[in-house]
Short mmCIF file of N, CA and C in Angstrom, two decimals:
data_model
loop_
_atom_site.label_atom_id
_atom_site.label_comp_id
_atom_site.label_asym_id
_atom_site.label_seq_id
_atom_site.Cartn_x
_atom_site.Cartn_y
_atom_site.Cartn_z
N LYS N 1269 143.52 -47.78 10.62
CA LYS N 1269 143.01 -49.07 11.07
C LYS N 1269 141.91 -48.86 12.08
N PHE N 1270 140.94 -49.75 12.03
CA PHE N 1270 139.82 -49.69 12.96
C PHE N 1270 139.99 -50.76 14.02
N PRO N 1271 139.69 -50.40 15.26
CA PRO N 1271 139.77 -51.43 16.31
C PRO N 1271 138.70 -52.49 16.12
N ILE N 1272 138.99 -53.68 16.52
CA ILE N 1272 138.03 -54.77 16.44
C ILE N 1272 137.63 -55.12 17.87
N TYR N 1273 136.35 -55.12 18.11
CA TYR N 1273 135.84 -55.44 19.43
C TYR N 1273 135.21 -56.83 19.39
N VAL N 1274 135.61 -57.67 20.26
CA VAL N 1274 135.06 -59.02 20.35
C VAL N 1274 134.20 -59.07 21.61
N PRO N 1275 132.88 -59.29 21.45
CA PRO N 1275 132.02 -59.34 22.63
C PRO N 1275 132.30 -60.57 23.47
N LEU N 1276 132.11 -60.41 24.76
CA LEU N 1276 132.26 -61.55 25.66
C LEU N 1276 131.09 -62.49 25.46
N GLN N 1277 131.35 -63.76 25.50
CA GLN N 1277 130.27 -64.73 25.41
C GLN N 1277 129.90 -65.15 26.82
N VAL N 1278 128.66 -64.91 27.17
CA VAL N 1278 128.18 -65.30 28.49
C VAL N 1278 127.03 -66.27 28.27
N SER N 1279 127.15 -67.42 28.85
CA SER N 1279 126.10 -68.42 28.69
C SER N 1279 125.45 -68.70 30.03
N LEU N 1280 124.15 -68.46 30.08
CA LEU N 1280 123.41 -68.76 31.30
C LEU N 1280 122.78 -70.14 31.24
N ILE N 1281 122.81 -70.75 30.08
CA ILE N 1281 122.23 -72.08 29.89
C ILE N 1281 123.36 -73.10 29.87
N ARG N 1282 123.27 -74.07 30.70
CA ARG N 1282 124.30 -75.12 30.76
C ARG N 1282 123.94 -76.20 29.74
N SER N 1283 124.43 -76.01 28.54
CA SER N 1283 124.12 -76.95 27.48
C SER N 1283 125.28 -76.99 26.51
N SER N 1284 125.50 -78.14 25.92
CA SER N 1284 126.56 -78.25 24.92
C SER N 1284 126.07 -77.80 23.55
N ALA N 1285 124.75 -77.64 23.40
CA ALA N 1285 124.19 -77.19 22.13
C ALA N 1285 124.48 -75.71 21.94
N LYS N 1286 124.83 -75.35 20.72
CA LYS N 1286 125.14 -73.95 20.43
C LYS N 1286 123.85 -73.14 20.35
N PRO N 1287 123.87 -71.93 20.91
CA PRO N 1287 122.66 -71.09 20.88
C PRO N 1287 122.20 -70.77 19.46
N ILE N 1288 120.91 -70.55 19.33
CA ILE N 1288 120.31 -70.12 18.08
C ILE N 1288 120.64 -68.65 17.88
N VAL N 1289 120.91 -68.27 16.65
CA VAL N 1289 121.18 -66.87 16.33
C VAL N 1289 119.97 -66.28 15.62
N LEU N 1290 119.41 -65.22 16.20
CA LEU N 1290 118.33 -64.47 15.55
C LEU N 1290 118.93 -63.19 15.02
N ILE N 1291 118.89 -63.02 13.70
CA ILE N 1291 119.48 -61.86 13.05
C ILE N 1291 118.39 -60.82 12.81
N PHE N 1292 118.63 -59.61 13.26
CA PHE N 1292 117.73 -58.48 13.04
C PHE N 1292 118.36 -57.60 11.96
N PRO N 1293 117.84 -57.66 10.71
CA PRO N 1293 118.44 -56.90 9.61
C PRO N 1293 118.33 -55.38 9.82
N GLY N 1294 119.18 -54.65 9.13
CA GLY N 1294 119.18 -53.20 9.19
C GLY N 1294 118.08 -52.58 8.35
N PHE N 1295 118.04 -51.26 8.37
CA PHE N 1295 117.01 -50.48 7.68
C PHE N 1295 116.93 -50.87 6.20
N GLY N 1296 115.72 -51.20 5.76
CA GLY N 1296 115.48 -51.50 4.36
C GLY N 1296 115.97 -52.87 3.89
N HIS N 1297 116.53 -53.65 4.80
CA HIS N 1297 117.02 -54.98 4.42
C HIS N 1297 115.99 -56.04 4.78
N SER N 1298 115.99 -57.09 4.00
CA SER N 1298 115.10 -58.21 4.26
C SER N 1298 115.93 -59.39 4.73
N PRO N 1299 115.30 -60.45 5.20
CA PRO N 1299 116.05 -61.65 5.58
C PRO N 1299 116.91 -62.22 4.45
N LYS N 1300 116.49 -61.99 3.20
CA LYS N 1300 117.27 -62.50 2.05
C LYS N 1300 118.68 -61.92 2.03
N THR N 1301 118.83 -60.69 2.55
CA THR N 1301 120.13 -60.03 2.59
C THR N 1301 121.13 -60.85 3.41
N TRP N 1302 120.63 -61.58 4.38
CA TRP N 1302 121.47 -62.31 5.32
C TRP N 1302 121.58 -63.80 5.00
N LYS N 1303 121.13 -64.20 3.82
CA LYS N 1303 121.11 -65.63 3.46
C LYS N 1303 122.50 -66.26 3.52
N SER N 1304 123.52 -65.63 2.96
CA SER N 1304 124.86 -66.24 2.95
C SER N 1304 125.46 -66.28 4.36
N PHE N 1305 125.18 -65.27 5.17
CA PHE N 1305 125.69 -65.29 6.54
C PHE N 1305 125.00 -66.38 7.36
N ARG N 1306 123.69 -66.53 7.14
CA ARG N 1306 122.96 -67.61 7.81
C ARG N 1306 123.54 -68.96 7.42
N SER N 1307 123.83 -69.13 6.14
CA SER N 1307 124.43 -70.39 5.67
C SER N 1307 125.78 -70.63 6.33
N PHE N 1308 126.58 -69.57 6.46
CA PHE N 1308 127.87 -69.68 7.14
C PHE N 1308 127.68 -70.17 8.57
N LEU N 1309 126.75 -69.56 9.28
CA LEU N 1309 126.51 -69.95 10.67
C LEU N 1309 126.02 -71.39 10.77
N GLU N 1310 125.13 -71.77 9.87
CA GLU N 1310 124.55 -73.11 9.92
C GLU N 1310 125.52 -74.18 9.44
N ASP N 1311 126.13 -73.96 8.29
CA ASP N 1311 126.98 -74.99 7.67
C ASP N 1311 128.36 -75.10 8.31
N ILE N 1312 128.98 -73.98 8.58
CA ILE N 1312 130.35 -74.00 9.08
C ILE N 1312 130.40 -73.98 10.61
N LYS N 1313 129.56 -73.20 11.21
CA LYS N 1313 129.61 -73.05 12.66
C LYS N 1313 128.63 -73.97 13.40
N GLY N 1314 127.76 -74.67 12.67
CA GLY N 1314 126.85 -75.62 13.29
C GLY N 1314 125.78 -75.00 14.16
N ARG N 1315 125.36 -73.81 13.83
CA ARG N 1315 124.32 -73.12 14.60
C ARG N 1315 123.04 -73.02 13.79
N MET N 1316 121.92 -73.02 14.48
CA MET N 1316 120.66 -72.67 13.83
C MET N 1316 120.63 -71.16 13.76
N ALA N 1317 120.20 -70.62 12.61
CA ALA N 1317 120.15 -69.17 12.46
C ALA N 1317 118.91 -68.78 11.67
N PHE N 1318 118.28 -67.72 12.11
CA PHE N 1318 117.09 -67.20 11.43
C PHE N 1318 117.21 -65.69 11.33
N ALA N 1319 116.80 -65.15 10.21
CA ALA N 1319 116.71 -63.69 10.06
C ALA N 1319 115.27 -63.30 10.34
N VAL N 1320 115.09 -62.42 11.30
CA VAL N 1320 113.75 -61.97 11.69
C VAL N 1320 113.20 -61.08 10.58
N ASP N 1321 111.98 -61.34 10.18
CA ASP N 1321 111.39 -60.62 9.05
C ASP N 1321 110.39 -59.57 9.50
N TYR N 1322 110.80 -58.32 9.39
CA TYR N 1322 109.89 -57.19 9.60
C TYR N 1322 110.01 -56.23 8.42
N SER N 1323 110.42 -56.78 7.28
CA SER N 1323 110.68 -55.97 6.08
C SER N 1323 109.43 -55.24 5.58
N ALA N 1324 108.25 -55.78 5.83
CA ALA N 1324 107.02 -55.13 5.36
C ALA N 1324 106.79 -53.79 6.04
N VAL N 1325 107.41 -53.60 7.21
CA VAL N 1325 107.23 -52.33 7.94
C VAL N 1325 108.58 -51.66 8.24
N SER N 1326 109.59 -51.98 7.45
CA SER N 1326 110.94 -51.51 7.76
C SER N 1326 111.15 -50.01 7.59
N THR N 1327 110.19 -49.32 7.01
CA THR N 1327 110.32 -47.86 6.90
C THR N 1327 109.43 -47.14 7.92
N ARG N 1328 108.82 -47.90 8.80
CA ARG N 1328 107.94 -47.33 9.83
C ARG N 1328 108.70 -47.22 11.15
N PRO N 1329 108.10 -46.68 12.18
CA PRO N 1329 108.80 -46.55 13.47
C PRO N 1329 109.26 -47.91 14.03
N VAL N 1330 110.30 -47.84 14.85
CA VAL N 1330 110.87 -49.06 15.44
C VAL N 1330 109.81 -49.85 16.19
N SER N 1331 108.90 -49.17 16.86
CA SER N 1331 107.87 -49.88 17.63
C SER N 1331 107.01 -50.76 16.71
N ASP N 1332 106.75 -50.31 15.49
CA ASP N 1332 106.00 -51.14 14.52
C ASP N 1332 106.82 -52.35 14.09
N MET N 1333 108.13 -52.14 13.89
CA MET N 1333 109.00 -53.25 13.50
C MET N 1333 109.04 -54.30 14.61
N VAL N 1334 109.04 -53.85 15.86
CA VAL N 1334 109.10 -54.78 16.99
C VAL N 1334 107.84 -55.64 17.06
N VAL N 1335 106.69 -55.04 16.81
CA VAL N 1335 105.43 -55.80 16.83
C VAL N 1335 105.48 -56.94 15.81
N VAL N 1336 105.93 -56.63 14.60
CA VAL N 1336 106.00 -57.64 13.54
C VAL N 1336 107.10 -58.66 13.86
N ALA N 1337 108.25 -58.19 14.34
CA ALA N 1337 109.35 -59.09 14.69
C ALA N 1337 108.92 -60.06 15.78
N LYS N 1338 108.20 -59.56 16.76
CA LYS N 1338 107.73 -60.39 17.87
C LYS N 1338 106.85 -61.53 17.36
N LYS N 1339 105.96 -61.23 16.43
CA LYS N 1339 105.09 -62.27 15.85
C LYS N 1339 105.92 -63.31 15.10
N HIS N 1340 106.93 -62.85 14.35
CA HIS N 1340 107.77 -63.78 13.59
C HIS N 1340 108.56 -64.67 14.55
N ILE N 1341 109.08 -64.08 15.61
CA ILE N 1341 109.85 -64.88 16.59
C ILE N 1341 108.95 -65.90 17.28
N GLN N 1342 107.73 -65.51 17.60
CA GLN N 1342 106.78 -66.45 18.21
C GLN N 1342 106.52 -67.63 17.28
N GLN N 1343 106.41 -67.37 15.97
CA GLN N 1343 106.22 -68.45 15.01
C GLN N 1343 107.43 -69.38 14.99
N LEU N 1344 108.63 -68.80 15.03
CA LEU N 1344 109.84 -69.61 15.04
C LEU N 1344 109.90 -70.49 16.29
N VAL N 1345 109.54 -69.93 17.42
CA VAL N 1345 109.56 -70.69 18.68
C VAL N 1345 108.54 -71.83 18.61
N GLN N 1346 107.37 -71.57 18.03
CA GLN N 1346 106.36 -72.62 17.89
C GLN N 1346 106.83 -73.73 16.94
N GLN N 1347 107.60 -73.37 15.92
CA GLN N 1347 108.09 -74.35 14.95
C GLN N 1347 109.25 -75.17 15.51
N HIS N 1348 110.02 -74.59 16.43
CA HIS N 1348 111.22 -75.24 16.98
C HIS N 1348 111.25 -75.13 18.50
N PRO N 1349 110.21 -75.58 19.19
CA PRO N 1349 110.14 -75.36 20.65
C PRO N 1349 111.28 -75.98 21.43
N ARG N 1350 111.65 -77.19 21.09
CA ARG N 1350 112.71 -77.88 21.83
C ARG N 1350 114.06 -77.16 21.65
N ASP N 1351 114.35 -76.74 20.42
CA ASP N 1351 115.62 -76.05 20.17
C ASP N 1351 115.70 -74.74 20.95
N PHE N 1352 114.62 -73.96 20.93
CA PHE N 1352 114.64 -72.69 21.64
C PHE N 1352 114.74 -72.89 23.15
N ALA N 1353 114.13 -73.94 23.66
CA ALA N 1353 114.18 -74.22 25.10
C ALA N 1353 115.56 -74.70 25.55
N GLN N 1354 116.22 -75.49 24.71
CA GLN N 1354 117.48 -76.11 25.11
C GLN N 1354 118.72 -75.31 24.73
N ARG N 1355 118.66 -74.57 23.64
CA ARG N 1355 119.87 -73.93 23.12
C ARG N 1355 120.12 -72.52 23.63
N GLY N 1356 119.08 -71.80 23.95
CA GLY N 1356 119.26 -70.39 24.24
C GLY N 1356 119.32 -69.62 22.92
N VAL N 1357 119.44 -68.31 23.02
CA VAL N 1357 119.35 -67.47 21.83
C VAL N 1357 120.37 -66.34 21.91
N ILE N 1358 120.98 -66.05 20.77
CA ILE N 1358 121.82 -64.87 20.60
C ILE N 1358 121.10 -63.94 19.64
N LEU N 1359 120.92 -62.68 20.04
CA LEU N 1359 120.31 -61.69 19.15
C LEU N 1359 121.44 -60.92 18.48
N LEU N 1360 121.40 -60.86 17.16
CA LEU N 1360 122.43 -60.16 16.39
C LEU N 1360 121.73 -59.09 15.56
N GLY N 1361 121.97 -57.84 15.90
CA GLY N 1361 121.33 -56.74 15.19
C GLY N 1361 122.32 -55.97 14.35
N HIS N 1362 121.96 -55.70 13.10
CA HIS N 1362 122.79 -54.89 12.22
C HIS N 1362 122.15 -53.52 12.08
N SER N 1363 122.87 -52.48 12.46
CA SER N 1363 122.41 -51.11 12.29
C SER N 1363 121.04 -50.91 12.94
N MET N 1364 120.03 -50.52 12.17
CA MET N 1364 118.68 -50.31 12.72
C MET N 1364 118.16 -51.58 13.38
N GLY N 1365 118.60 -52.74 12.91
CA GLY N 1365 118.19 -54.00 13.51
C GLY N 1365 118.63 -54.11 14.96
N GLY N 1366 119.75 -53.46 15.32
CA GLY N 1366 120.19 -53.44 16.70
C GLY N 1366 119.19 -52.70 17.59
N LEU N 1367 118.63 -51.62 17.05
CA LEU N 1367 117.61 -50.87 17.80
C LEU N 1367 116.34 -51.69 17.95
N VAL N 1368 115.98 -52.41 16.90
CA VAL N 1368 114.78 -53.26 16.95
C VAL N 1368 114.99 -54.36 18.00
N ALA N 1369 116.16 -54.99 17.99
CA ALA N 1369 116.46 -56.06 18.96
C ALA N 1369 116.44 -55.51 20.39
N ARG N 1370 117.00 -54.34 20.57
CA ARG N 1370 117.02 -53.72 21.90
C ARG N 1370 115.62 -53.41 22.40
N GLU N 1371 114.81 -52.86 21.52
CA GLU N 1371 113.43 -52.54 21.88
C GLU N 1371 112.66 -53.83 22.19
N TYR N 1372 112.92 -54.88 21.40
CA TYR N 1372 112.28 -56.19 21.62
C TYR N 1372 112.64 -56.71 23.01
N LEU N 1373 113.89 -56.60 23.39
CA LEU N 1373 114.32 -57.09 24.70
C LEU N 1373 113.70 -56.28 25.84
N GLY N 1374 113.43 -55.01 25.58
CA GLY N 1374 112.88 -54.15 26.61
C GLY N 1374 111.40 -54.31 26.84
N GLN N 1375 110.70 -55.01 25.94
CA GLN N 1375 109.26 -55.19 26.09
C GLN N 1375 108.96 -56.31 27.08
N LYS N 1376 107.89 -56.12 27.81
CA LYS N 1376 107.46 -57.14 28.76
C LYS N 1376 106.39 -57.99 28.13
N GLU N 1377 106.45 -59.27 28.37
CA GLU N 1377 105.46 -60.20 27.83
C GLU N 1377 104.21 -60.16 28.65
#
């Protein structure tokens, strides 16, 4: 049996709206891979969810993936400014996507 770890939920935003989930796919995966999980989050859990698309450069260094991911996230924020401002964001990285999310968080604007 494998242990199951449940991360602590820490909310710095005082809002009743559920945070947006940004999914960072793993190596070689595209946002389409996460379509059913996104539907689960949106339909059952009532969350907005987006899979960050850096699939065009998914075989290149993480720094290249971060540049493309950053542009995609900026587009999402421009399309949904009120939601991003009010809800907060959860970053969910799968495998290599976790490294991309971590690198994204470490960059300064």
